[in-house]
Amino acid sequence: MADLLAQIATCIERGKVNAASPYPPDMKGQDGANELVRKALDEGILPDDVLQKGLVVGMNSIGQKFSENKVFVPDLLMAAKAMQAGMAHLKPFFESGAAHHKGTFICGTVQGDLHDIGKNLVCMVVEGGGYKVIDLGVDVSSEKFVAALEANPGAVIGMSALLTTTMVNMEKTTKLVKEKDPSTKVIVGGAPLTDEFAKKIGADAYSPDPQGAVKFLSQVA
Amino acid sequence: MPELTSIERIGNILRRKPVDRIGVFEHFWGDTHKKWTREGHIKEGESLDDHFGFDISVCWCFNLVAKLNFEPEVIEETEETVLARDGNGAVLRRHKLHDSTPEHVDFLVKDRAGWEQHIKPFLTPDRARINFEAYRNVKRAAAERNRFFVWGGVNVFELMHPVCGHEYMLVGAAVDPDWVKDMVDVYSTLTVQLMETLFAEEGLPDGIWFYEDMGFKQRPFMSLDMYRDLIQPGHKKTIDFCRGLGLPVIMHSCGYVEPLVPGMLEAGIDCLQVIEVKAGMDLLRLYKDYGDRLSFMGGMDVRKLYSNDRSLIEEELASKIPVVKGHYGYVLHSDHSIPDQVEYESYKYFVQRGLELGTY
């Protein structure tokens, strides 16, 4: 069992989606996340173990390397694709309650801002960290964040902004969210942001990279 | 040293030869120009280049969209945004009320097959891709003011992602690198072909400015190895052509691209611009590591400018300019562009004080 879970973790970290995928070149012809997750479930390994001891281990490893600039966006995108291939097999177990997310993360780019690359990377890595991700997309109003929170009590809110003119909208959303439920945790990120700005607007954390969001979630979710 | 013309000054700065003072240039958000005009600081119709006495004039005159005659097809329009398909087959959502880069919603090209079917056959060196008149007019106006005139345009990285988006392009770089290499080759060849036509008919500019956004916060989009393998051949082809004509080359990149600088130097750039501080770029560190081989433009933290706090602006200028003017290779510029939160007086001070500190 441990070997199979370790192989799954390796497939995620290396971005090996399935047996047909030519990437990475040194794993050509080998089974990928798709086949190995299916095999693990067929062998009776618990879905939560496949998720937490296989998929999440691999995604956390690549996320950490990304934080350290040891791997780059193409590597992260391929890892996310492998993760999606594995997660497809777990979907029925989430629906039946046999598998569990660690928590829920509501994420979006703030109102007035249409940038989505950074937000998408965060969603991929957080989902790979074992959390349910509700991606609200771009140009998200404060009211939409609050509505998503009402539908998902206890979720953590993540906001992204690329522009100096739109990052100010984070303050309004943070205020509304905290008014709705003061215990809600808010994390912010994006090119013009700093830790100082996050504190100033009342957010609970700032992260310069996706893995920082996963670390924050592991502390609060 | 006697006062130099802008042509002499920037020409020397890009080659790190003695000058009278550092250069000055800037990019502004359209909203900033409108606001300062509305406030009465800038006359109606007056250019910011003229108002602040910038040393450089840039002309963008190439159109490398695949289908030149394609009329953007509006798919959805709201009070604030418009969603449309463009001549590259990309579906992009743009904000109508303020400046912003668009949301990438969908792309016709997701892989090599899409590229070969929808884009590649259309990328011919058609004269209609060149705005000869714009080039002629800007060149003439720059010459009248003795201003350094550059051809401006994007290079291969910024030509590929409007066709297939960053995600498909970067996944392609991993799973089908030959596809990305083909795109790089086609776009760099086309750029050179169009430059040959333009320069033969209208004369040479004083320099070249390629815009390539290859980084984001704290990291480049790719490793140095991947840059060398996939992107650098396109940079080399275009830069070799320009330098063969004696033209110095400025390369812009937003984001953190410090790990790529050795590869960009190998490709032949003369000047790195814009050195985005909030993304992690450090002008002083770059100067220390590469200042003898590379000129710089930018690296002044725009957050200090939109604080509108003179002491913070002064600190930013005084901590950097006396150092980076050392090899004569510096042009004053913010680390990205000037948004409309920057007050006119703050920016005016930035230029005046910057040039004061930057005078030799």
Coordinates of C-alpha atoms in Angstrom, one line a residue:
Chain A
M1 CA 0.0 0.0 0.0
A2 CA 2.7 2.4 1.0
D3 CA 4.6 1.8 -2.3
L4 CA 1.5 2.5 -4.3
L5 CA 0.7 5.7 -2.5
A6 CA 4.4 6.8 -2.9
Q7 CA 4.1 6.1 -6.6
I8 CA 0.9 8.3 -6.8
A9 CA 2.7 11.1 -5.0
T10 CA 5.6 10.8 -7.4
C11 CA 3.2 11.0 -10.4
I12 CA 1.7 14.2 -9.0
E13 CA 5.0 15.8 -8.2
R14 CA 6.4 14.9 -11.7
G15 CA 3.2 15.7 -13.5
K16 CA 2.6 12.2 -14.9
V17 CA -1.1 12.4 -15.8
N18 CA -1.6 8.9 -17.4
A19 CA 0.1 6.2 -19.2
A20 CA -0.4 7.8 -22.6
S21 CA 1.2 11.1 -21.6
P22 CA 4.7 11.7 -23.0
Y23 CA 5.6 13.9 -20.0
P24 CA 7.9 13.7 -18.2
P25 CA 10.1 12.1 -20.8
D26 CA 11.8 9.8 -18.3
M27 CA 8.5 8.3 -17.2
K28 CA 7.2 7.7 -20.8
G29 CA 5.1 4.5 -21.0
Q30 CA 4.6 4.2 -17.2
D31 CA 1.3 4.4 -15.5
G32 CA 0.3 7.8 -14.3
A33 CA -1.9 9.3 -11.6
N34 CA -5.0 8.2 -13.5
E35 CA -4.1 4.5 -13.5
L36 CA -2.5 4.3 -10.1
V37 CA -5.3 6.0 -8.2
R38 CA -7.8 3.6 -9.9
K39 CA -5.6 0.7 -8.9
A40 CA -5.3 1.9 -5.3
L41 CA -9.0 2.2 -4.9
D42 CA -9.6 -1.2 -6.6
E43 CA -7.1 -2.7 -4.1
G44 CA -9.2 -1.3 -1.3
I45 CA -7.1 1.5 -0.1
L46 CA -9.3 4.1 1.7
P47 CA -10.1 7.1 -0.5
D48 CA -9.0 9.4 2.3
D49 CA -5.6 7.7 2.4
V50 CA -5.3 7.9 -1.4
L51 CA -6.0 11.6 -1.1
Q52 CA -4.0 12.5 1.9
K53 CA -1.1 10.0 1.7
G54 CA -0.7 10.0 -2.1
L55 CA -2.1 13.0 -4.0
V56 CA -1.7 15.6 -1.3
V57 CA 1.8 14.5 -0.5
G58 CA 2.8 15.0 -4.2
M59 CA 1.1 18.3 -4.6
N60 CA 2.6 19.7 -1.4
S61 CA 6.0 18.6 -2.5
I62 CA 5.8 20.4 -5.9
G63 CA 4.1 23.4 -4.2
Q64 CA 7.1 23.7 -1.8
K65 CA 9.6 23.4 -4.7
F66 CA 7.6 26.1 -6.5
S67 CA 7.9 28.4 -3.5
E68 CA 11.7 27.8 -3.5
N69 CA 12.0 28.6 -7.3
K70 CA 13.2 25.0 -7.8
V71 CA 10.4 24.3 -10.3
F72 CA 8.3 26.7 -12.4
V73 CA 4.8 27.2 -13.8
P74 CA 4.9 24.5 -16.4
D75 CA 5.9 21.9 -13.7
L76 CA 3.1 23.2 -11.5
L77 CA 0.5 23.0 -14.3
M78 CA 1.5 19.5 -15.1
A79 CA 1.2 18.5 -11.5
A80 CA -2.2 20.0 -11.3
K81 CA -3.3 18.1 -14.4
A82 CA -2.1 14.9 -12.8
M83 CA -3.9 15.8 -9.6
Q84 CA -7.1 16.4 -11.6
A85 CA -6.8 13.0 -13.2
G86 CA -6.4 11.3 -9.8
M87 CA -9.2 13.4 -8.2
A88 CA -11.7 12.3 -10.9
H89 CA -11.6 8.8 -9.4
L90 CA -12.3 10.2 -5.9
K91 CA -15.2 12.3 -6.9
P92 CA -17.9 9.6 -6.2
F93 CA -16.3 9.1 -2.7
F94 CA -16.6 12.9 -1.9
E95 CA -20.2 12.8 -2.9
S96 CA -21.0 9.7 -0.8
G97 CA -19.0 11.0 2.2
A98 CA -16.4 8.3 2.1
A99 CA -13.7 10.9 1.3
H100 CA -13.3 14.2 3.0
H101 CA -11.8 17.6 2.2
K102 CA -9.7 19.3 4.9
G103 CA -11.8 22.4 4.5
T104 CA -13.3 24.8 2.0
F105 CA -11.5 27.7 0.3
I106 CA -13.5 30.4 -1.5
C107 CA -11.2 32.2 -4.0
G108 CA -11.6 35.0 -6.5
T109 CA -10.0 38.0 -8.1
V110 CA -11.5 41.2 -6.7
Q111 CA -14.0 43.5 -8.4
G112 CA -12.6 45.6 -11.2
D113 CA -9.7 43.2 -11.8
L114 CA -9.8 40.6 -14.6
H115 CA -6.5 38.9 -14.0
D116 CA -6.7 35.2 -13.3
I117 CA -3.4 33.4 -13.8
G118 CA -2.2 33.9 -10.2
K119 CA -5.6 33.1 -8.8
N120 CA -5.8 29.9 -10.9
L121 CA -2.4 28.7 -9.7
V122 CA -3.5 29.2 -6.1
C123 CA -6.7 27.3 -6.7
M124 CA -4.8 24.4 -8.2
V125 CA -2.3 24.1 -5.4
V126 CA -4.9 24.5 -2.7
E127 CA -7.1 21.9 -4.2
G128 CA -4.1 19.7 -4.5
G129 CA -3.5 20.3 -0.8
G130 CA -6.8 18.5 -0.1
Y131 CA -9.2 21.4 0.2
K132 CA -12.5 21.9 -1.6
V133 CA -12.0 25.0 -3.8
I134 CA -14.9 27.3 -4.8
D135 CA -13.5 29.4 -7.6
L136 CA -15.6 32.5 -8.0
G137 CA -13.6 33.7 -11.0
V138 CA -12.5 37.3 -11.7
D139 CA -14.1 40.7 -11.1
V140 CA -15.8 39.3 -8.0
S141 CA -17.9 41.7 -5.9
S142 CA -17.9 41.8 -2.1
E143 CA -21.5 40.7 -2.1
K144 CA -20.6 37.6 -4.2
F145 CA -17.9 36.6 -1.7
V146 CA -20.3 37.0 1.1
A147 CA -23.0 35.0 -0.7
A148 CA -20.4 32.2 -1.2
L149 CA -19.5 32.3 2.5
E150 CA -23.2 32.0 3.4
A151 CA -23.5 29.0 1.3
N152 CA -20.3 27.5 2.7
P153 CA -20.1 28.4 6.4
G154 CA -16.6 28.1 7.9
A155 CA -14.9 28.5 4.6
V156 CA -11.7 30.5 4.3
I157 CA -11.7 33.4 1.9
G158 CA -8.9 34.1 -0.6
M159 CA -8.7 37.2 -2.7
S160 CA -6.3 38.1 -5.5
A161 CA -5.5 41.4 -7.2
L162 CA -2.9 42.4 -9.8
L163 CA -3.7 46.1 -9.9
T164 CA -2.9 48.8 -7.4
T165 CA -6.3 50.3 -8.3
T166 CA -8.2 47.2 -7.5
M167 CA -6.4 45.9 -4.4
V168 CA -8.3 48.6 -2.4
N169 CA -11.5 46.6 -3.1
M170 CA -10.1 43.9 -0.8
E171 CA -10.7 46.1 2.2
K172 CA -14.4 46.4 1.5
T173 CA -14.7 42.7 1.0
T174 CA -12.7 41.9 4.1
K175 CA -14.9 44.2 6.2
L176 CA -18.2 42.8 4.8
V177 CA -17.0 39.2 5.4
K178 CA -15.9 39.9 8.9
E179 CA -19.2 41.7 9.6
K180 CA -21.0 38.6 8.4
D181 CA -18.9 36.2 10.5
P182 CA -16.0 37.6 12.5
S183 CA -14.4 34.2 12.8
T184 CA -14.0 33.9 9.0
K185 CA -10.3 33.9 8.0
V186 CA -9.2 36.0 5.0
I187 CA -6.0 35.6 3.0
V188 CA -4.9 37.9 0.2
G189 CA -2.2 37.8 -2.5
G190 CA -1.2 39.4 -5.8
A191 CA 1.6 41.4 -7.4
P192 CA 1.1 44.8 -5.6
L193 CA 0.3 43.3 -2.2
T194 CA 2.4 43.2 0.9
D195 CA 2.1 41.8 4.4
E196 CA 1.7 45.4 5.6
F197 CA -1.2 46.0 3.3
A198 CA -2.9 42.8 4.4
K199 CA -2.7 43.9 8.0
K200 CA -3.9 47.4 7.2
I201 CA -7.1 46.1 5.6
G202 CA -7.8 43.6 8.4
A203 CA -7.0 40.4 6.5
D204 CA -5.5 37.6 8.5
A205 CA -2.7 36.7 6.2
Y206 CA -0.8 37.6 3.0
S207 CA 1.0 35.0 0.9
P208 CA 3.4 35.7 -2.0
D209 CA 2.8 32.2 -3.4
P210 CA 0.3 29.4 -3.6
Q211 CA 2.0 27.1 -1.0
G212 CA 1.8 29.9 1.5
A213 CA -2.0 29.7 1.2
V214 CA -1.9 26.0 1.8
K215 CA 0.2 26.5 4.9
F216 CA -2.2 29.2 6.2
L217 CA -5.2 26.9 5.5
S218 CA -3.5 24.1 7.4
Q219 CA -3.3 26.4 10.5
V220 CA -6.9 27.7 10.4
A221 CA -9.2 25.5 8.3
Chain B
M1 CA 30.4 67.6 -20.2
P2 CA 28.3 69.8 -22.5
E3 CA 24.6 69.0 -22.7
L4 CA 23.9 66.1 -25.1
T5 CA 20.9 65.6 -27.3
S6 CA 18.5 62.8 -26.3
I7 CA 19.7 60.8 -29.3
E8 CA 23.3 61.1 -28.2
R9 CA 22.5 60.6 -24.5
I10 CA 20.4 57.4 -24.9
G11 CA 22.7 56.1 -27.6
N12 CA 25.6 56.4 -25.1
I13 CA 23.6 55.1 -22.1
L14 CA 22.7 51.9 -24.0
R15 CA 26.4 51.4 -24.7
R16 CA 27.5 52.6 -21.2
K17 CA 29.5 55.5 -22.5
P18 CA 29.9 58.8 -20.7
V19 CA 26.9 61.1 -20.7
D20 CA 25.9 64.5 -19.2
R21 CA 23.0 62.9 -17.2
I22 CA 20.9 59.8 -16.8
G23 CA 18.1 59.4 -19.3
V24 CA 14.4 59.8 -18.5
F25 CA 11.4 58.1 -19.9
E26 CA 8.1 56.7 -18.6
H27 CA 4.9 54.8 -19.3
F28 CA 1.6 56.0 -18.0
W29 CA -1.9 54.6 -17.7
G30 CA -4.3 56.2 -20.1
D31 CA -6.4 57.2 -17.0
T32 CA -3.4 59.2 -15.6
H33 CA -3.0 61.3 -18.7
K34 CA -6.7 62.0 -18.7
K35 CA -6.8 62.9 -15.0
W36 CA -3.8 65.3 -15.2
T37 CA -5.3 66.9 -18.3
R38 CA -8.6 67.3 -16.5
E39 CA -6.8 68.9 -13.5
G40 CA -5.2 71.4 -15.9
H41 CA -1.6 70.2 -15.5
I42 CA -1.3 69.0 -19.1
K43 CA -2.7 71.0 -22.0
E44 CA -5.4 69.4 -24.2
G45 CA -3.6 67.3 -26.8
E46 CA -0.2 67.8 -25.2
S47 CA 1.9 64.7 -25.0
L48 CA 3.5 63.6 -21.7
D49 CA 6.8 63.0 -23.7
D50 CA 6.9 66.7 -24.6
H51 CA 5.6 67.9 -21.2
F52 CA 8.3 66.1 -19.2
G53 CA 11.0 66.3 -21.8
F54 CA 11.5 62.6 -22.2
D55 CA 14.5 61.3 -24.1
I56 CA 12.8 58.5 -26.0
S57 CA 10.0 58.2 -28.6
V58 CA 8.5 54.8 -29.2
C59 CA 6.5 53.7 -32.2
W60 CA 4.4 50.5 -32.2
C61 CA 3.6 49.8 -35.9
F62 CA 3.4 46.0 -36.4
N63 CA 0.2 44.0 -36.3
L64 CA 0.9 40.3 -35.8
V65 CA -2.7 39.1 -35.2
A66 CA -3.3 36.0 -37.3
K67 CA -6.4 37.2 -39.2
L68 CA -5.7 40.8 -40.2
N69 CA -9.2 41.7 -41.4
F70 CA -11.1 39.9 -38.7
E71 CA -13.6 42.2 -37.0
P72 CA -13.8 41.5 -33.3
E73 CA -16.9 39.4 -32.6
V74 CA -18.7 40.7 -29.4
I75 CA -20.1 37.7 -27.5
E76 CA -21.4 39.5 -24.4
E77 CA -21.4 43.1 -23.2
T78 CA -22.3 44.5 -19.8
E79 CA -22.1 48.0 -18.4
E80 CA -18.5 47.3 -17.3
T81 CA -17.0 44.6 -19.5
V82 CA -17.0 43.4 -23.1
L83 CA -16.4 39.8 -24.0
A84 CA -15.1 39.4 -27.6
R85 CA -13.3 36.9 -29.9
D86 CA -10.3 38.5 -31.7
G87 CA -8.4 37.7 -34.9
N88 CA -6.3 35.2 -33.0
G89 CA -9.4 33.2 -32.1
A90 CA -9.0 34.2 -28.4
V91 CA -12.0 35.1 -26.3
L92 CA -11.0 37.9 -24.0
R93 CA -13.0 39.9 -21.5
R94 CA -11.9 43.6 -21.2
H95 CA -12.9 46.2 -18.7
K96 CA -14.6 49.2 -20.4
L97 CA -14.2 51.7 -17.6
H98 CA -10.5 51.5 -16.8
D99 CA -7.2 50.3 -18.0
S100 CA -6.6 46.6 -17.4
T101 CA -5.2 43.6 -19.1
P102 CA -8.0 41.2 -20.3
E103 CA -9.3 38.0 -18.7
H104 CA -8.4 35.0 -20.8
V105 CA -11.7 33.2 -21.2
D106 CA -11.0 30.8 -24.1
F107 CA -8.7 30.1 -27.0
L108 CA -9.2 28.4 -30.3
V109 CA -5.6 27.2 -30.1
K110 CA -4.9 24.8 -27.3
D111 CA -2.2 22.7 -28.9
R112 CA -0.1 22.2 -32.0
A113 CA -3.1 21.1 -34.2
G114 CA -5.0 24.3 -33.3
W115 CA -1.9 26.4 -34.1
E116 CA -1.3 24.7 -37.4
Q117 CA -4.9 25.1 -38.4
H118 CA -5.9 28.5 -37.1
I119 CA -2.8 30.6 -36.9
K120 CA 0.3 29.5 -38.6
P121 CA -1.0 29.6 -42.2
F122 CA -2.0 33.3 -41.7
L123 CA 1.3 34.6 -40.4
T124 CA 2.7 35.9 -43.7
P125 CA 4.8 39.0 -44.1
D126 CA 1.9 41.0 -45.5
R127 CA 2.6 44.7 -45.9
A128 CA -0.7 45.4 -44.3
R129 CA 0.9 44.3 -41.0
I130 CA 3.0 47.4 -41.0
N131 CA 1.7 50.9 -40.2
F132 CA 4.3 52.7 -42.4
E133 CA 2.7 56.1 -41.8
A134 CA 2.8 55.9 -38.0
Y135 CA 6.5 54.9 -38.1
R136 CA 7.3 57.8 -40.5
N137 CA 5.4 60.3 -38.4
V138 CA 6.9 59.4 -35.1
K139 CA 10.4 59.1 -36.6
R140 CA 10.1 62.6 -38.0
A141 CA 8.7 64.1 -34.8
A142 CA 11.4 62.5 -32.8
A143 CA 14.1 63.8 -35.1
E144 CA 12.7 67.3 -34.9
R145 CA 13.1 67.1 -31.1
N146 CA 16.5 65.3 -31.3
R147 CA 14.8 62.5 -29.4
F148 CA 16.0 58.9 -29.4
F149 CA 13.6 57.0 -31.7
V150 CA 12.8 53.3 -31.1
W151 CA 10.8 50.8 -32.9
G152 CA 8.7 49.2 -30.3
G153 CA 6.9 45.9 -30.3
V154 CA 6.5 42.5 -28.7
N155 CA 8.7 39.5 -29.1
V156 CA 7.9 35.8 -29.2
F157 CA 6.7 35.2 -25.6
E158 CA 4.2 38.1 -25.9
L159 CA 3.2 37.0 -29.4
M160 CA 2.4 33.4 -28.4
H161 CA 0.3 33.8 -25.3
P162 CA -2.4 36.0 -27.0
V163 CA -2.9 33.1 -29.3
C164 CA -3.2 30.2 -26.8
G165 CA -3.0 31.8 -23.3
H166 CA -0.3 31.3 -20.7
E167 CA -1.6 28.0 -19.5
Y168 CA -1.8 26.2 -22.8
M169 CA 1.5 27.7 -23.9
L170 CA 3.3 26.6 -20.7
V171 CA 1.7 23.1 -20.7
G172 CA 2.8 22.9 -24.3
A173 CA 6.3 23.9 -23.3
A174 CA 6.3 20.8 -21.1
V175 CA 4.5 18.2 -23.2
D176 CA 5.2 19.3 -26.7
P177 CA 8.2 21.6 -26.7
D178 CA 8.6 21.3 -30.5
W179 CA 5.2 23.0 -30.9
V180 CA 6.4 26.0 -28.8
K181 CA 9.7 26.0 -30.7
D182 CA 7.8 26.2 -34.0
M183 CA 5.7 29.1 -32.8
V184 CA 8.9 30.9 -31.6
D185 CA 10.5 30.3 -35.0
V186 CA 7.5 31.5 -37.0
Y187 CA 7.0 34.7 -35.0
S188 CA 10.7 35.6 -34.9
T189 CA 11.1 35.0 -38.6
L190 CA 8.0 37.1 -39.4
T191 CA 9.2 39.9 -37.1
V192 CA 12.6 40.0 -39.0
Q193 CA 10.9 39.9 -42.4
L194 CA 8.6 42.8 -41.5
M195 CA 11.5 44.8 -40.0
E196 CA 13.5 44.3 -43.2
T197 CA 10.6 45.7 -45.3
L198 CA 10.0 48.7 -42.9
F199 CA 13.6 49.7 -42.4
A200 CA 14.4 49.4 -46.1
E201 CA 11.6 51.7 -47.0
E202 CA 11.5 54.2 -44.1
G203 CA 15.0 54.1 -42.7
L204 CA 16.4 52.8 -39.4
P205 CA 15.3 53.8 -36.0
D206 CA 17.9 54.7 -33.3
G207 CA 17.1 51.6 -31.3
I208 CA 14.8 48.7 -30.7
W209 CA 12.5 48.0 -27.8
F210 CA 11.1 44.5 -27.3
Y211 CA 8.3 44.0 -24.8
E212 CA 8.3 40.5 -23.2
D213 CA 6.5 39.8 -19.9
M214 CA 8.3 36.7 -18.8
G215 CA 7.8 36.8 -15.1
F216 CA 5.3 37.4 -12.3
K217 CA 5.6 37.8 -8.6
Q218 CA 8.9 36.4 -7.3
R219 CA 9.4 34.0 -10.2
P220 CA 9.7 33.8 -14.0
F221 CA 7.2 31.8 -15.9
M222 CA 9.9 29.3 -16.8
S223 CA 13.4 28.1 -15.8
L224 CA 16.5 29.5 -17.3
D225 CA 17.0 26.1 -19.0
M226 CA 13.6 26.3 -20.6
Y227 CA 14.2 29.9 -21.6
R228 CA 17.4 28.9 -23.3
D229 CA 15.8 25.9 -25.0
L230 CA 12.5 27.5 -26.2
I231 CA 12.5 31.3 -26.1
Q232 CA 16.1 32.3 -26.5
P233 CA 16.4 31.1 -30.2
G234 CA 13.6 33.6 -31.1
H235 CA 15.3 36.4 -29.1
K236 CA 18.6 35.7 -30.7
K237 CA 17.2 35.7 -34.2
T238 CA 15.5 39.1 -33.8
I239 CA 18.2 40.7 -31.7
D240 CA 21.0 39.5 -34.0
F241 CA 19.2 41.1 -36.9
C242 CA 18.8 44.4 -35.1
R243 CA 22.3 44.5 -33.7
G244 CA 23.6 43.6 -37.2
L245 CA 22.1 46.9 -38.3
G246 CA 23.9 48.6 -35.4
L247 CA 20.8 49.1 -33.3
P248 CA 20.9 48.7 -29.5
V249 CA 18.2 46.6 -28.0
I250 CA 16.1 47.3 -24.9
M251 CA 14.1 44.4 -23.5
H252 CA 11.1 45.0 -21.2
S253 CA 9.8 42.4 -18.9
C254 CA 7.4 42.7 -16.1
G255 CA 7.7 40.4 -13.1
Y256 CA 10.6 38.7 -11.5
V257 CA 13.0 37.7 -14.3
E258 CA 16.3 38.0 -12.6
P259 CA 17.1 34.2 -13.1
L260 CA 16.6 34.7 -16.8
V261 CA 19.0 37.7 -17.1
P262 CA 22.1 35.5 -18.0
G263 CA 20.1 34.0 -20.9
M264 CA 18.8 37.4 -22.0
L265 CA 22.4 38.7 -22.1
E266 CA 23.4 35.7 -24.2
A267 CA 20.6 36.7 -26.6
G268 CA 22.2 40.1 -26.9
I269 CA 20.1 42.6 -25.1
D270 CA 21.7 46.0 -24.2
C271 CA 19.3 47.2 -21.6
L272 CA 16.8 45.6 -19.2
Q273 CA 13.6 47.4 -18.5
V274 CA 11.4 47.7 -16.2
I275 CA 12.7 46.0 -13.1
E276 CA 9.5 45.6 -11.1
V277 CA 10.3 46.0 -7.4
K278 CA 7.0 44.6 -6.1
A279 CA 7.6 41.4 -8.1
G280 CA 11.0 41.0 -6.3
M281 CA 13.4 42.7 -8.8
D282 CA 16.2 44.6 -7.2
L283 CA 17.9 47.3 -9.3
L284 CA 20.9 47.6 -7.0
R285 CA 21.6 43.9 -7.0
L286 CA 21.2 43.8 -10.8
Y287 CA 23.6 46.7 -11.1
K288 CA 26.1 45.0 -8.9
D289 CA 25.9 41.7 -10.8
Y290 CA 25.5 43.0 -14.4
G291 CA 26.1 46.7 -14.4
D292 CA 29.3 46.5 -16.4
R293 CA 27.5 44.6 -19.2
L294 CA 24.0 45.8 -19.1
S295 CA 22.2 49.1 -19.0
F296 CA 19.0 49.5 -17.0
M297 CA 15.8 51.5 -17.2
G298 CA 13.3 51.5 -14.3
G299 CA 13.5 49.9 -10.9
M300 CA 12.0 52.8 -9.0
D301 CA 9.2 51.5 -6.8
V302 CA 6.0 53.0 -8.0
R303 CA 4.4 52.4 -4.6
K304 CA 6.6 55.2 -3.3
L305 CA 5.3 57.4 -6.0
Y306 CA 1.6 56.7 -5.3
S307 CA 2.2 57.2 -1.6
N308 CA 2.6 60.9 -2.8
D309 CA 5.0 61.3 0.1
R310 CA 8.0 63.4 -1.0
S311 CA 10.3 61.9 1.7
L312 CA 9.6 58.4 0.4
I313 CA 10.1 59.4 -3.2
E314 CA 13.4 61.2 -2.2
E315 CA 14.5 58.1 -0.3
E316 CA 13.9 55.9 -3.3
L317 CA 15.8 58.2 -5.7
A318 CA 18.7 58.9 -3.4
S319 CA 19.2 55.3 -2.4
K320 CA 19.5 54.1 -6.0
I321 CA 20.5 56.8 -8.6
P322 CA 23.9 57.7 -7.2
V323 CA 24.8 54.0 -7.4
V324 CA 23.3 53.0 -10.7
K325 CA 24.6 55.9 -12.6
G326 CA 28.1 54.5 -12.1
H327 CA 28.5 52.9 -15.4
Y328 CA 26.6 55.6 -17.3
G329 CA 23.9 53.0 -18.1
Y330 CA 20.7 54.2 -16.5
V331 CA 17.4 55.7 -17.6
L332 CA 15.0 57.0 -15.0
H333 CA 11.7 55.2 -15.1
S334 CA 9.2 53.8 -12.6
D335 CA 9.3 50.0 -12.0
H336 CA 6.2 49.6 -14.2
S337 CA 4.0 52.5 -15.1
I338 CA 2.3 55.5 -13.5
P339 CA -1.3 54.9 -12.3
D340 CA -3.7 57.7 -11.7
Q341 CA -3.2 57.6 -7.9
V342 CA 0.1 59.4 -8.5
E343 CA -0.4 63.1 -8.2
Y344 CA 1.0 65.3 -10.9
E345 CA 3.3 67.1 -8.4
S346 CA 4.7 63.9 -7.1
Y347 CA 5.6 62.7 -10.5
K348 CA 7.1 66.1 -11.5
Y349 CA 9.2 66.0 -8.3
F350 CA 10.3 62.4 -9.2
V351 CA 11.6 63.6 -12.6
Q352 CA 13.2 66.8 -11.4
R353 CA 14.9 65.3 -8.3
G354 CA 15.9 62.2 -10.2
L355 CA 17.6 64.1 -13.0
E356 CA 19.3 66.3 -10.4
L357 CA 20.8 63.3 -8.7
G358 CA 21.5 61.8 -12.1
T359 CA 23.6 64.6 -13.5
Y360 CA 27.3 63.9 -13.8

